[in-house]
Amino acid sequence: MGNIRVRFAPSPTGYLHVGGLRTALYNYLFARKNRGQFILRIEDTDRNRFVEGAAENLIEALKWCGLQFDEGPDIGGTFGPYMQSQRLDIYQKYVQELISHGVAYYCFCSTQRLEALKEEQQKQKLLQAKYDKHCLALSKKEVEEKLANKDSFVIRLNVEPNHRIIFDDIVRGRVEFDSNNVDDQVLIKSDGYPTYHLANVVDDHLMQISHVIRGEEWLSSTPKHVLLYDSFKWKRPVFAHLPLLLNPDRSKLSKRQGDVAVEDYRTKGFLKEALVNFVALLGWNAGDDQEFYYMEELIEKFTLERVNKSGAVFDLEKLNWLNAEHLRKKSNEDILILLKQEIHHSQFSTLPAGRQVLNYSDSYLLQVIAAMKERVSFVKEYLTKSPYFFEPPKEFEETAVQKNWKPETPAQLKKLSNEFNLLVANPAKEDYEHALHKVAEELNVGKGKLIHPLRLAVSGMSTGPGVFDIVVILGKEETISRINKALEIIKTS
Ligand code: GLU
């Protein structure tokens, strides 16, 4: 393959849609795999849709996902500027070239006339409303007069009727359109801004884009683009249209049915590795059933030839599963960094005065991670599933209390806490086990009689890691203090 240059060309809507992320990712993987360039171009020519800060949000979301581009609005490059609103004179120059070749023409039709035409065509049940080339009949002189008169106008593409427009697509194979179904598309709007079609083709050419990889929703625009490439006598890029993203009920993925912004998933605590892995599989597989991937392996294995034609179902269950897998495969030290950020944004970020044991030192948190790693799928679950590592329980699971907190329990637990008190300063897990064993023998009861209430007293819960793992992490003083506190609370409740 020659020089590979691909681009992600979003219109800034205010957020990065997961479908956009999929497009960006496939472009990125393709560029990296083929040692090409990945370009970000912001297609902001629709002034009605302008959203302040949207481009910045997009860039931030792409960078969070690890999709670093080689050229783009904030970093520049040889083919800039990379914001279409800064390239307006370029489009004007090229549209004039089209006009001089008769491939584009001025249209002065009023909105009323266009509306009436549309209504008429609807009445005739025409499949698609199309402009009727009315202004193509204007003489050069008439056009000049109207321009001199400052009449409002657009510039349209002159689509020749009665021929087939054919192009090849890596994903869809040979694609054919009947030119009778292609409208005389507006290229320059009445505000002087280009439409997507003109700006997109001119920029892809000038930026030397070799492959256009984008969502299937743009397939029906491609015949117009092909006409433009051919009219300019420019080499067409290679096209690859990616399959639609679908809800589990196979309807088009929409905002109504769930989150669609990358930002939403980030806020919900998904790892970027999991999101990227998940999105990579929305329309592509390596030909086997492997589902877990890191970015490096995706780069190594990705090919456009293995992108599917049929719609890709957005399966949240799989995303959850991938998140758990990616989290578990991280080293405890890497999780520590994430856990500290999570704590920083949680209610546990400030330590209640006088609390010594739970000072969240790195070594303390690493013990929590080791104990909980197999039980959590999200970093925030370290806090929600085991809040007792961050503050003493204020409540005790009602059903567990009823089941395990017998009239004789307080005296038995008191004895246990006295025994714990006799232990060395930093007891090991076995020390606690021996102490409990000893007390159970002395009381002539099964160990369970002590273990369940002990767990309840120190954690407030009936499930979690082994109770001896919990008390070792909490430490002797905190454990004893919690037993005493539970004895007060549970007795009086
Ligand atoms: N601006 C279009 C979009 O918002 C770009 C489509 C394309 O890649 O050609 O997705």
Short mmCIF file of C-alpha atoms and ligand atoms in Angstrom, two decimals:
data_model
loop_
_atom_site.label_atom_id
_atom_site.label_comp_id
_atom_site.label_asym_id
_atom_site.label_seq_id
_atom_site.Cartn_x
_atom_site.Cartn_y
_atom_site.Cartn_z
CA MET A 1 0.00 0.00 0.00
CA GLY A 2 1.19 3.53 -0.75
CA ASN A 3 1.14 6.37 1.69
CA ILE A 4 -1.75 5.70 4.07
CA ARG A 5 -3.55 8.79 5.32
CA VAL A 6 -6.94 8.51 7.00
CA ARG A 7 -9.09 10.98 8.83
CA PHE A 8 -11.81 11.21 11.42
CA ALA A 9 -14.03 14.09 10.33
CA PRO A 10 -16.70 14.72 12.95
CA SER A 11 -19.18 17.55 12.94
CA PRO A 12 -18.94 18.96 16.44
CA THR A 13 -22.27 18.29 18.12
CA GLY A 14 -21.06 18.73 21.67
CA TYR A 15 -20.05 15.18 22.51
CA LEU A 16 -18.36 12.14 20.99
CA HIS A 17 -20.97 9.54 20.06
CA VAL A 18 -19.92 5.89 20.54
CA GLY A 19 -20.51 5.44 16.80
CA GLY A 20 -18.06 8.28 16.23
CA LEU A 21 -15.60 6.59 18.53
CA ARG A 22 -15.93 3.39 16.50
CA THR A 23 -15.21 5.32 13.28
CA ALA A 24 -12.27 7.13 14.87
CA LEU A 25 -10.92 3.87 16.29
CA TYR A 26 -11.06 1.95 13.01
CA ASN A 27 -9.29 4.83 11.27
CA TYR A 28 -6.70 4.92 14.03
CA LEU A 29 -6.11 1.15 13.99
CA PHE A 30 -5.82 1.15 10.22
CA ALA A 31 -3.34 4.05 10.26
CA ARG A 32 -1.18 2.57 13.00
CA LYS A 33 -1.17 -0.90 11.51
CA ASN A 34 -0.07 0.46 8.13
CA ARG A 35 2.33 3.05 9.52
CA GLY A 36 0.16 5.79 8.09
CA GLN A 37 -1.14 9.09 9.41
CA PHE A 38 -4.35 9.61 11.39
CA ILE A 39 -5.85 13.06 10.93
CA LEU A 40 -8.56 14.87 12.85
CA ARG A 41 -10.60 17.33 10.82
CA ILE A 42 -13.48 19.24 12.35
CA GLU A 43 -16.38 19.63 9.90
CA ASP A 44 -18.04 22.68 11.35
CA THR A 45 -19.66 24.26 8.32
CA ASP A 46 -23.22 23.95 9.60
CA ARG A 47 -23.52 27.21 11.48
CA ASN A 48 -27.02 26.38 12.76
CA ARG A 49 -25.56 23.50 14.70
CA PHE A 50 -22.62 25.40 16.16
CA VAL A 51 -21.95 24.38 19.78
CA GLU A 52 -19.43 26.31 21.83
CA GLY A 53 -16.57 24.12 23.12
CA ALA A 54 -17.73 21.10 21.10
CA ALA A 55 -14.43 20.60 19.26
CA GLU A 56 -12.50 20.76 22.52
CA ASN A 57 -14.78 18.11 24.06
CA LEU A 58 -14.26 15.85 21.09
CA ILE A 59 -10.51 16.18 21.23
CA GLU A 60 -10.54 15.52 24.96
CA ALA A 61 -12.68 12.38 24.54
CA LEU A 62 -10.47 11.03 21.73
CA LYS A 63 -7.35 11.60 23.77
CA TRP A 64 -8.90 9.94 26.83
CA CYS A 65 -9.50 6.85 24.69
CA GLY A 66 -5.86 6.92 23.60
CA LEU A 67 -6.57 7.86 19.98
CA GLN A 68 -3.76 10.33 19.43
CA PHE A 69 -3.95 11.92 16.01
CA ASP A 70 -0.93 13.01 13.97
CA GLU A 71 -2.46 16.17 12.51
CA GLY A 72 -5.38 18.17 13.81
CA PRO A 73 -6.77 21.54 14.86
CA ASP A 74 -4.86 21.82 18.11
CA ILE A 75 -1.52 20.40 16.90
CA GLY A 76 -1.50 21.59 13.28
CA GLY A 77 0.20 19.80 10.40
CA THR A 78 1.25 20.30 6.79
CA PHE A 79 -2.29 20.33 5.42
CA GLY A 80 -4.01 22.71 7.83
CA PRO A 81 -6.09 24.44 8.89
CA TYR A 82 -8.02 21.43 10.18
CA MET A 83 -11.25 23.28 10.99
CA GLN A 84 -13.42 23.66 7.92
CA SER A 85 -14.74 27.04 9.03
CA GLN A 86 -11.19 28.31 8.55
CA ARG A 87 -10.99 27.07 4.96
CA LEU A 88 -13.91 28.89 3.36
CA ASP A 89 -11.95 30.61 0.59
CA ILE A 90 -10.59 27.23 -0.51
CA TYR A 91 -14.11 25.90 -1.18
CA GLN A 92 -15.06 29.04 -3.08
CA LYS A 93 -12.10 28.60 -5.39
CA TYR A 94 -12.99 24.98 -6.17
CA VAL A 95 -16.69 25.57 -6.67
CA GLN A 96 -15.86 28.24 -9.27
CA GLU A 97 -13.85 25.62 -11.10
CA LEU A 98 -16.90 23.34 -11.14
CA ILE A 99 -19.12 26.15 -12.41
CA SER A 100 -16.72 26.91 -15.24
CA HIS A 101 -16.92 23.25 -16.31
CA GLY A 102 -20.73 23.19 -16.11
CA VAL A 103 -20.62 20.67 -13.28
CA ALA A 104 -22.15 23.15 -10.84
CA TYR A 105 -24.62 26.00 -11.32
CA TYR A 106 -26.17 28.94 -9.51
CA CYS A 107 -29.70 28.44 -8.23
CA PHE A 108 -31.81 31.45 -7.23
CA CYS A 109 -35.03 29.59 -6.41
CA SER A 110 -36.93 30.93 -3.44
CA THR A 111 -37.77 28.79 -0.43
CA GLN A 112 -41.44 29.06 -1.44
CA ARG A 113 -40.76 27.64 -4.88
CA LEU A 114 -38.72 24.78 -3.43
CA GLU A 115 -41.45 24.02 -0.88
CA ALA A 116 -44.13 23.99 -3.58
CA LEU A 117 -41.97 21.69 -5.71
CA LYS A 118 -41.53 19.31 -2.82
CA GLU A 119 -45.25 19.24 -2.13
CA GLU A 120 -46.01 18.57 -5.76
CA GLN A 121 -43.51 15.71 -5.85
CA GLN A 122 -44.97 14.25 -2.68
CA LYS A 123 -48.40 14.35 -4.26
CA GLN A 124 -47.03 12.44 -7.21
CA LYS A 125 -45.60 9.97 -4.71
CA LEU A 126 -42.09 10.33 -6.04
CA LEU A 127 -39.70 8.28 -3.97
CA GLN A 128 -37.38 11.14 -3.28
CA ALA A 129 -37.93 14.88 -3.62
CA LYS A 130 -35.45 16.30 -6.11
CA TYR A 131 -34.62 19.71 -7.44
CA ASP A 132 -35.97 20.11 -10.99
CA LYS A 133 -32.90 21.88 -12.48
CA HIS A 134 -35.02 24.96 -13.04
CA CYS A 135 -32.06 27.38 -12.76
CA LEU A 136 -29.85 25.33 -15.05
CA ALA A 137 -31.78 26.94 -17.89
CA LEU A 138 -30.66 30.45 -16.91
CA SER A 139 -28.37 32.09 -19.42
CA LYS A 140 -24.95 33.37 -18.37
CA LYS A 141 -26.29 36.89 -18.68
CA GLU A 142 -29.31 36.22 -16.48
CA VAL A 143 -27.05 34.73 -13.84
CA GLU A 144 -24.73 37.72 -13.95
CA GLU A 145 -27.65 40.12 -13.60
CA LYS A 146 -29.01 38.28 -10.58
CA LEU A 147 -25.59 38.19 -8.98
CA ALA A 148 -25.09 41.91 -9.63
CA ASN A 149 -28.52 42.46 -8.13
CA LYS A 150 -27.35 40.59 -5.00
CA ASP A 151 -30.14 38.02 -5.26
CA SER A 152 -29.81 35.24 -2.74
CA PHE A 153 -28.42 32.01 -4.27
CA VAL A 154 -27.01 28.57 -3.65
CA ILE A 155 -24.67 26.60 -5.89
CA ARG A 156 -25.79 23.13 -6.95
CA LEU A 157 -24.13 20.06 -8.36
CA ASN A 158 -25.33 19.29 -11.87
CA VAL A 159 -26.04 15.56 -11.79
CA GLU A 160 -26.31 14.07 -15.28
CA PRO A 161 -29.45 11.93 -15.50
CA ASN A 162 -29.68 8.36 -16.80
CA HIS A 163 -26.40 6.81 -15.86
CA ARG A 164 -25.02 4.47 -13.23
CA ILE A 165 -22.66 5.80 -10.60
CA ILE A 166 -20.39 2.96 -9.55
CA PHE A 167 -17.74 2.71 -6.89
CA ASP A 168 -15.97 0.03 -4.90
CA ASP A 169 -16.21 -0.24 -1.16
CA ILE A 170 -13.96 -2.51 0.89
CA VAL A 171 -16.84 -3.53 3.17
CA ARG A 172 -19.75 -3.55 0.75
CA GLY A 173 -18.09 -4.56 -2.48
CA ARG A 174 -19.27 -2.93 -5.71
CA VAL A 175 -21.93 -0.30 -5.06
CA GLU A 176 -24.15 1.16 -7.78
CA PHE A 177 -26.52 4.10 -7.77
CA ASP A 178 -28.87 5.31 -10.47
CA SER A 179 -28.02 8.96 -11.13
CA ASN A 180 -31.77 9.64 -11.52
CA ASN A 181 -32.03 9.10 -7.77
CA VAL A 182 -29.28 11.57 -6.97
CA ASP A 183 -30.41 15.11 -6.23
CA ASP A 184 -28.68 18.22 -7.57
CA GLN A 185 -27.08 18.63 -4.21
CA VAL A 186 -26.39 22.10 -2.82
CA LEU A 187 -22.63 22.62 -2.65
CA ILE A 188 -22.54 26.20 -1.39
CA LYS A 189 -25.36 27.43 0.85
CA SER A 190 -26.90 30.89 0.77
CA ASP A 191 -24.74 31.92 3.74
CA GLY A 192 -21.65 31.25 1.62
CA TYR A 193 -20.67 28.17 3.61
CA PRO A 194 -20.05 24.92 1.78
CA THR A 195 -22.19 21.88 2.48
CA TYR A 196 -20.67 18.72 3.87
CA HIS A 197 -20.33 17.17 0.41
CA LEU A 198 -18.20 19.83 -1.20
CA ALA A 199 -16.02 20.57 1.81
CA ASN A 200 -15.51 16.89 2.56
CA VAL A 201 -14.33 16.01 -0.95
CA VAL A 202 -12.14 19.08 -1.39
CA ASP A 203 -10.48 18.50 1.96
CA ASP A 204 -10.02 14.77 1.53
CA HIS A 205 -8.28 15.53 -1.75
CA LEU A 206 -6.13 18.40 -0.46
CA MET A 207 -5.24 16.50 2.70
CA GLN A 208 -4.21 13.52 0.53
CA ILE A 209 -6.57 11.10 2.26
CA SER A 210 -6.02 7.62 0.87
CA HIS A 211 -8.90 5.80 2.60
CA VAL A 212 -12.29 7.16 3.63
CA ILE A 213 -13.51 5.01 6.53
CA ARG A 214 -16.85 6.18 7.89
CA GLY A 215 -20.31 5.07 9.02
CA GLU A 216 -22.83 3.49 6.68
CA GLU A 217 -25.11 6.50 7.00
CA TRP A 218 -22.76 8.25 4.57
CA LEU A 219 -23.02 5.59 1.88
CA SER A 220 -25.85 7.43 0.11
CA SER A 221 -23.69 10.57 -0.05
CA THR A 222 -20.86 8.73 -1.72
CA PRO A 223 -22.26 8.87 -5.29
CA LYS A 224 -22.27 12.67 -5.00
CA HIS A 225 -18.70 12.57 -3.77
CA VAL A 226 -17.67 10.25 -6.57
CA LEU A 227 -19.17 12.67 -9.10
CA LEU A 228 -17.15 15.46 -7.56
CA TYR A 229 -13.88 13.50 -7.60
CA ASP A 230 -14.45 12.56 -11.21
CA SER A 231 -15.41 16.11 -12.23
CA PHE A 232 -12.25 17.50 -10.68
CA LYS A 233 -10.32 14.63 -12.29
CA TRP A 234 -9.04 13.71 -8.86
CA LYS A 235 -8.16 10.19 -7.82
CA ARG A 236 -10.95 8.72 -5.69
CA PRO A 237 -9.95 7.53 -2.24
CA VAL A 238 -10.66 3.94 -1.23
CA PHE A 239 -14.03 3.79 0.53
CA ALA A 240 -15.00 1.63 3.51
CA HIS A 241 -18.45 2.12 5.06
CA LEU A 242 -18.84 0.68 8.54
CA PRO A 243 -22.04 -1.11 9.58
CA LEU A 244 -24.75 0.63 11.58
CA LEU A 245 -24.82 0.33 15.35
CA LEU A 246 -28.04 -1.25 16.61
CA ASN A 247 -29.90 -1.57 19.88
CA PRO A 248 -30.47 -5.16 21.06
CA ASP A 249 -33.94 -4.98 19.41
CA ARG A 250 -32.08 -4.18 16.15
CA SER A 251 -33.41 -0.62 15.95
CA LYS A 252 -30.83 2.07 15.20
CA LEU A 253 -28.79 2.96 18.28
CA SER A 254 -30.32 6.07 19.69
CA LYS A 255 -30.04 8.37 22.63
CA ARG A 256 -33.48 7.40 23.82
CA GLN A 257 -32.51 3.82 24.59
CA GLY A 258 -29.38 4.52 26.59
CA ASP A 259 -26.13 6.36 26.74
CA VAL A 260 -24.47 7.19 23.46
CA ALA A 261 -21.78 9.67 24.53
CA VAL A 262 -18.29 8.46 25.38
CA GLU A 263 -18.41 10.95 28.25
CA ASP A 264 -21.41 9.08 29.77
CA TYR A 265 -19.47 5.83 29.87
CA ARG A 266 -16.46 7.58 31.32
CA THR A 267 -18.57 9.12 34.09
CA LYS A 268 -20.13 5.75 34.81
CA GLY A 269 -16.67 4.45 35.57
CA PHE A 270 -15.91 2.37 32.50
CA LEU A 271 -12.22 1.93 31.79
CA LYS A 272 -11.01 3.35 28.52
CA GLU A 273 -9.35 0.01 27.72
CA ALA A 274 -12.73 -1.73 28.06
CA LEU A 275 -14.61 0.85 26.00
CA VAL A 276 -12.03 0.73 23.20
CA ASN A 277 -12.02 -3.09 23.26
CA PHE A 278 -15.82 -3.17 23.15
CA VAL A 279 -16.16 -0.61 20.37
CA ALA A 280 -13.51 -2.41 18.29
CA LEU A 281 -15.78 -5.46 18.19
CA LEU A 282 -18.79 -3.50 16.93
CA GLY A 283 -18.49 -4.65 13.35
CA TRP A 284 -15.10 -6.33 13.30
CA ASN A 285 -13.53 -9.58 14.46
CA ALA A 286 -10.22 -11.23 13.75
CA GLY A 287 -11.86 -14.37 12.40
CA ASP A 288 -11.76 -16.23 15.69
CA ASP A 289 -13.80 -15.86 18.87
CA GLN A 290 -11.30 -13.81 20.84
CA GLU A 291 -13.01 -10.94 22.61
CA PHE A 292 -10.44 -9.56 25.02
CA TYR A 293 -7.97 -7.19 23.41
CA TYR A 294 -5.52 -4.49 24.33
CA MET A 295 -4.94 -1.67 21.86
CA GLU A 296 -1.57 -3.07 20.68
CA GLU A 297 -3.15 -6.35 19.69
CA LEU A 298 -6.03 -4.59 17.92
CA ILE A 299 -3.50 -2.63 15.88
CA GLU A 300 -1.68 -5.81 15.00
CA LYS A 301 -4.80 -7.72 13.96
CA PHE A 302 -7.07 -5.07 12.45
CA THR A 303 -7.94 -5.22 8.75
CA LEU A 304 -10.74 -3.49 6.87
CA GLU A 305 -11.41 -6.74 5.01
CA ARG A 306 -12.70 -8.25 8.23
CA VAL A 307 -15.27 -5.51 8.88
CA ASN A 308 -18.82 -6.93 8.65
CA LYS A 309 -21.60 -5.65 6.47
CA SER A 310 -24.46 -6.36 8.84
CA GLY A 311 -25.41 -4.07 11.70
CA ALA A 312 -23.52 -4.44 14.97
CA VAL A 313 -25.57 -4.86 18.14
CA PHE A 314 -24.56 -2.74 21.08
CA ASP A 315 -24.56 -5.25 23.92
CA LEU A 316 -24.07 -3.54 27.28
CA GLU A 317 -23.63 -6.88 29.04
CA LYS A 318 -20.51 -7.46 27.02
CA LEU A 319 -19.18 -4.02 27.87
CA ASN A 320 -19.71 -4.74 31.58
CA TRP A 321 -17.94 -8.06 31.23
CA LEU A 322 -15.00 -6.50 29.38
CA ASN A 323 -14.72 -3.84 32.04
CA ALA A 324 -14.44 -6.47 34.77
CA GLU A 325 -11.85 -8.38 32.73
CA HIS A 326 -9.71 -5.34 32.02
CA LEU A 327 -9.89 -4.24 35.62
CA ARG A 328 -8.87 -7.65 36.93
CA LYS A 329 -5.94 -7.90 34.57
CA LYS A 330 -4.50 -4.63 35.84
CA SER A 331 -1.68 -4.76 38.38
CA ASN A 332 -2.66 -3.82 41.94
CA GLU A 333 -0.39 -0.78 41.62
CA ASP A 334 -2.29 0.43 38.54
CA ILE A 335 -5.61 -0.11 40.30
CA LEU A 336 -4.23 1.85 43.25
CA ILE A 337 -3.89 4.95 41.06
CA LEU A 338 -7.49 4.60 39.87
CA LEU A 339 -8.81 3.83 43.34
CA LYS A 340 -7.17 6.95 44.76
CA GLN A 341 -8.85 9.07 42.06
CA GLU A 342 -12.15 7.40 42.88
CA ILE A 343 -11.74 8.07 46.59
CA HIS A 344 -10.81 11.65 45.83
CA HIS A 345 -14.21 12.13 44.17
CA SER A 346 -16.18 10.22 46.79
CA GLN A 347 -17.63 10.93 50.20
CA PHE A 348 -14.55 9.23 51.65
CA SER A 349 -12.22 11.93 50.41
CA THR A 350 -12.11 13.62 53.81
CA LEU A 351 -11.12 11.62 56.84
CA PRO A 352 -13.23 12.09 59.95
CA ALA A 353 -11.07 13.68 62.64
CA GLY A 354 -9.31 11.30 64.96
CA ARG A 355 -9.47 8.29 62.67
CA GLN A 356 -6.00 6.82 62.65
CA VAL A 357 -6.38 3.33 61.32
CA LEU A 358 -8.06 4.13 58.04
CA ASN A 359 -5.61 6.66 56.78
CA TYR A 360 -5.75 5.17 53.29
CA SER A 361 -2.00 4.71 53.02
CA ASP A 362 -0.89 3.04 49.81
CA SER A 363 -0.14 -0.17 51.66
CA TYR A 364 -3.59 -0.12 53.26
CA LEU A 365 -5.31 0.40 49.92
CA LEU A 366 -3.20 -2.29 48.28
CA GLN A 367 -4.47 -4.75 50.88
CA VAL A 368 -8.06 -3.69 50.14
CA ILE A 369 -7.39 -4.20 46.43
CA ALA A 370 -5.94 -7.67 46.99
CA ALA A 371 -8.97 -8.66 49.08
CA MET A 372 -11.61 -7.27 46.71
CA LYS A 373 -10.03 -7.66 43.26
CA GLU A 374 -12.00 -10.76 42.27
CA ARG A 375 -15.26 -9.27 43.55
CA VAL A 376 -15.44 -6.00 41.64
CA SER A 377 -16.14 -5.12 38.02
CA PHE A 378 -15.72 -1.33 38.38
CA VAL A 379 -13.24 0.71 40.38
CA LYS A 380 -16.08 2.44 42.19
CA GLU A 381 -17.26 -0.94 43.50
CA TYR A 382 -14.27 -0.96 45.84
CA LEU A 383 -16.18 1.77 47.64
CA THR A 384 -19.74 0.56 47.17
CA LYS A 385 -19.16 -3.15 47.79
CA SER A 386 -16.78 -2.72 50.71
CA PRO A 387 -17.48 0.69 52.24
CA TYR A 388 -16.36 -0.76 55.60
CA PHE A 389 -12.74 -0.44 54.50
CA PHE A 390 -13.30 3.31 54.38
CA GLU A 391 -15.54 3.94 57.36
CA PRO A 392 -17.01 1.89 60.22
CA PRO A 393 -20.46 0.49 59.44
CA LYS A 394 -23.32 2.71 60.55
CA GLU A 395 -25.95 0.14 59.70
CA PHE A 396 -26.09 -3.61 59.95
CA GLU A 397 -27.81 -5.83 57.43
CA GLU A 398 -31.23 -6.47 58.93
CA THR A 399 -31.75 -10.08 57.78
CA ALA A 400 -28.23 -11.08 58.82
CA VAL A 401 -28.81 -9.59 62.27
CA GLN A 402 -32.01 -11.59 62.66
CA LYS A 403 -30.30 -14.74 61.54
CA ASN A 404 -26.97 -14.52 63.34
CA TRP A 405 -27.33 -12.14 66.27
CA LYS A 406 -28.61 -14.38 69.08
CA PRO A 407 -29.25 -13.38 72.70
CA GLU A 408 -25.93 -15.03 73.66
CA THR A 409 -23.96 -13.26 70.88
CA PRO A 410 -23.02 -10.07 72.79
CA ALA A 411 -21.31 -11.97 75.59
CA GLN A 412 -19.56 -14.23 73.12
CA LEU A 413 -18.32 -11.35 71.01
CA LYS A 414 -17.17 -9.50 74.11
CA LYS A 415 -15.06 -12.50 75.02
CA LEU A 416 -13.69 -12.59 71.49
CA SER A 417 -12.75 -8.94 71.54
CA ASN A 418 -10.95 -9.46 74.88
CA GLU A 419 -9.01 -12.29 73.31
CA PHE A 420 -8.11 -10.13 70.32
CA ASN A 421 -6.91 -7.49 72.73
CA LEU A 422 -4.31 -9.90 74.09
CA LEU A 423 -2.78 -10.40 70.66
CA VAL A 424 0.52 -8.82 69.56
CA ALA A 425 0.47 -5.30 68.11
CA ASN A 426 0.04 -6.26 64.47
CA PRO A 427 -1.54 -9.68 64.48
CA ALA A 428 -1.40 -11.92 61.42
CA LYS A 429 -4.45 -13.63 59.95
CA GLU A 430 -3.55 -16.88 61.77
CA ASP A 431 -3.37 -15.05 65.12
CA TYR A 432 -7.00 -13.96 64.73
CA GLU A 433 -7.98 -17.43 63.61
CA HIS A 434 -6.33 -19.05 66.63
CA ALA A 435 -7.91 -16.54 68.98
CA LEU A 436 -11.37 -17.22 67.57
CA HIS A 437 -10.80 -20.96 67.64
CA LYS A 438 -9.76 -20.74 71.28
CA VAL A 439 -12.81 -18.71 72.29
CA ALA A 440 -15.15 -21.07 70.42
CA GLU A 441 -13.65 -24.03 72.28
CA GLU A 442 -13.90 -22.34 75.62
CA LEU A 443 -17.54 -21.48 74.96
CA ASN A 444 -18.11 -24.89 73.47
CA VAL A 445 -19.77 -23.47 70.36
CA GLY A 446 -19.12 -23.94 66.64
CA LYS A 447 -16.84 -21.32 65.07
CA GLY A 448 -19.71 -20.09 62.89
CA LYS A 449 -21.43 -18.77 66.01
CA LEU A 450 -18.60 -16.25 66.27
CA ILE A 451 -17.59 -15.78 62.66
CA HIS A 452 -20.93 -14.52 61.37
CA PRO A 453 -21.53 -11.99 64.14
CA LEU A 454 -17.87 -10.88 63.88
CA ARG A 455 -18.27 -10.22 60.17
CA LEU A 456 -21.47 -8.33 60.82
CA ALA A 457 -19.89 -6.27 63.58
CA VAL A 458 -16.84 -5.17 61.58
CA SER A 459 -18.45 -4.76 58.15
CA GLY A 460 -22.20 -4.42 58.69
CA MET A 461 -22.63 -6.98 55.90
CA SER A 462 -22.99 -10.71 55.52
CA THR A 463 -20.89 -11.13 52.39
CA GLY A 464 -17.42 -10.09 51.26
CA PRO A 465 -13.89 -11.43 51.53
CA GLY A 466 -13.00 -13.84 54.36
CA VAL A 467 -13.62 -12.22 57.72
CA PHE A 468 -10.04 -12.82 58.82
CA ASP A 469 -8.82 -11.02 55.71
CA ILE A 470 -11.04 -8.11 56.67
CA VAL A 471 -9.84 -7.87 60.27
CA VAL A 472 -6.17 -8.12 59.29
CA ILE A 473 -6.67 -5.16 56.97
CA LEU A 474 -8.64 -3.16 59.54
CA GLY A 475 -6.07 -3.90 62.25
CA LYS A 476 -6.48 -4.87 65.86
CA GLU A 477 -7.58 -1.57 67.37
CA GLU A 478 -10.15 -0.82 64.70
CA THR A 479 -11.53 -4.35 64.86
CA ILE A 480 -11.98 -4.20 68.62
CA SER A 481 -13.47 -0.74 68.43
CA ARG A 482 -15.96 -1.90 65.80
CA ILE A 483 -16.99 -4.94 67.84
CA ASN A 484 -17.66 -2.72 70.83
CA LYS A 485 -19.57 -0.21 68.74
CA ALA A 486 -21.71 -2.96 67.18
CA LEU A 487 -22.46 -4.34 70.62
CA GLU A 488 -23.84 -0.94 71.60
CA ILE A 489 -25.82 -0.31 68.41
CA ILE A 490 -27.26 -3.74 67.76
CA LYS A 491 -28.24 -4.26 71.39
CA THR A 492 -30.15 -1.03 71.51
CA SER A 493 -31.83 -1.34 68.14
N1 GLU B 1 -18.84 15.32 9.09
C1 GLU B 1 -19.29 13.99 8.85
C2 GLU B 1 -19.72 13.41 10.19
O1 GLU B 1 -20.16 14.13 11.00
C3 GLU B 1 -18.17 13.21 8.24
C4 GLU B 1 -18.56 11.98 7.49
C5 GLU B 1 -17.35 11.50 6.74
O2 GLU B 1 -16.47 10.92 7.40
O3 GLU B 1 -17.24 11.73 5.56
O4 GLU B 1 -19.62 12.24 10.49
#
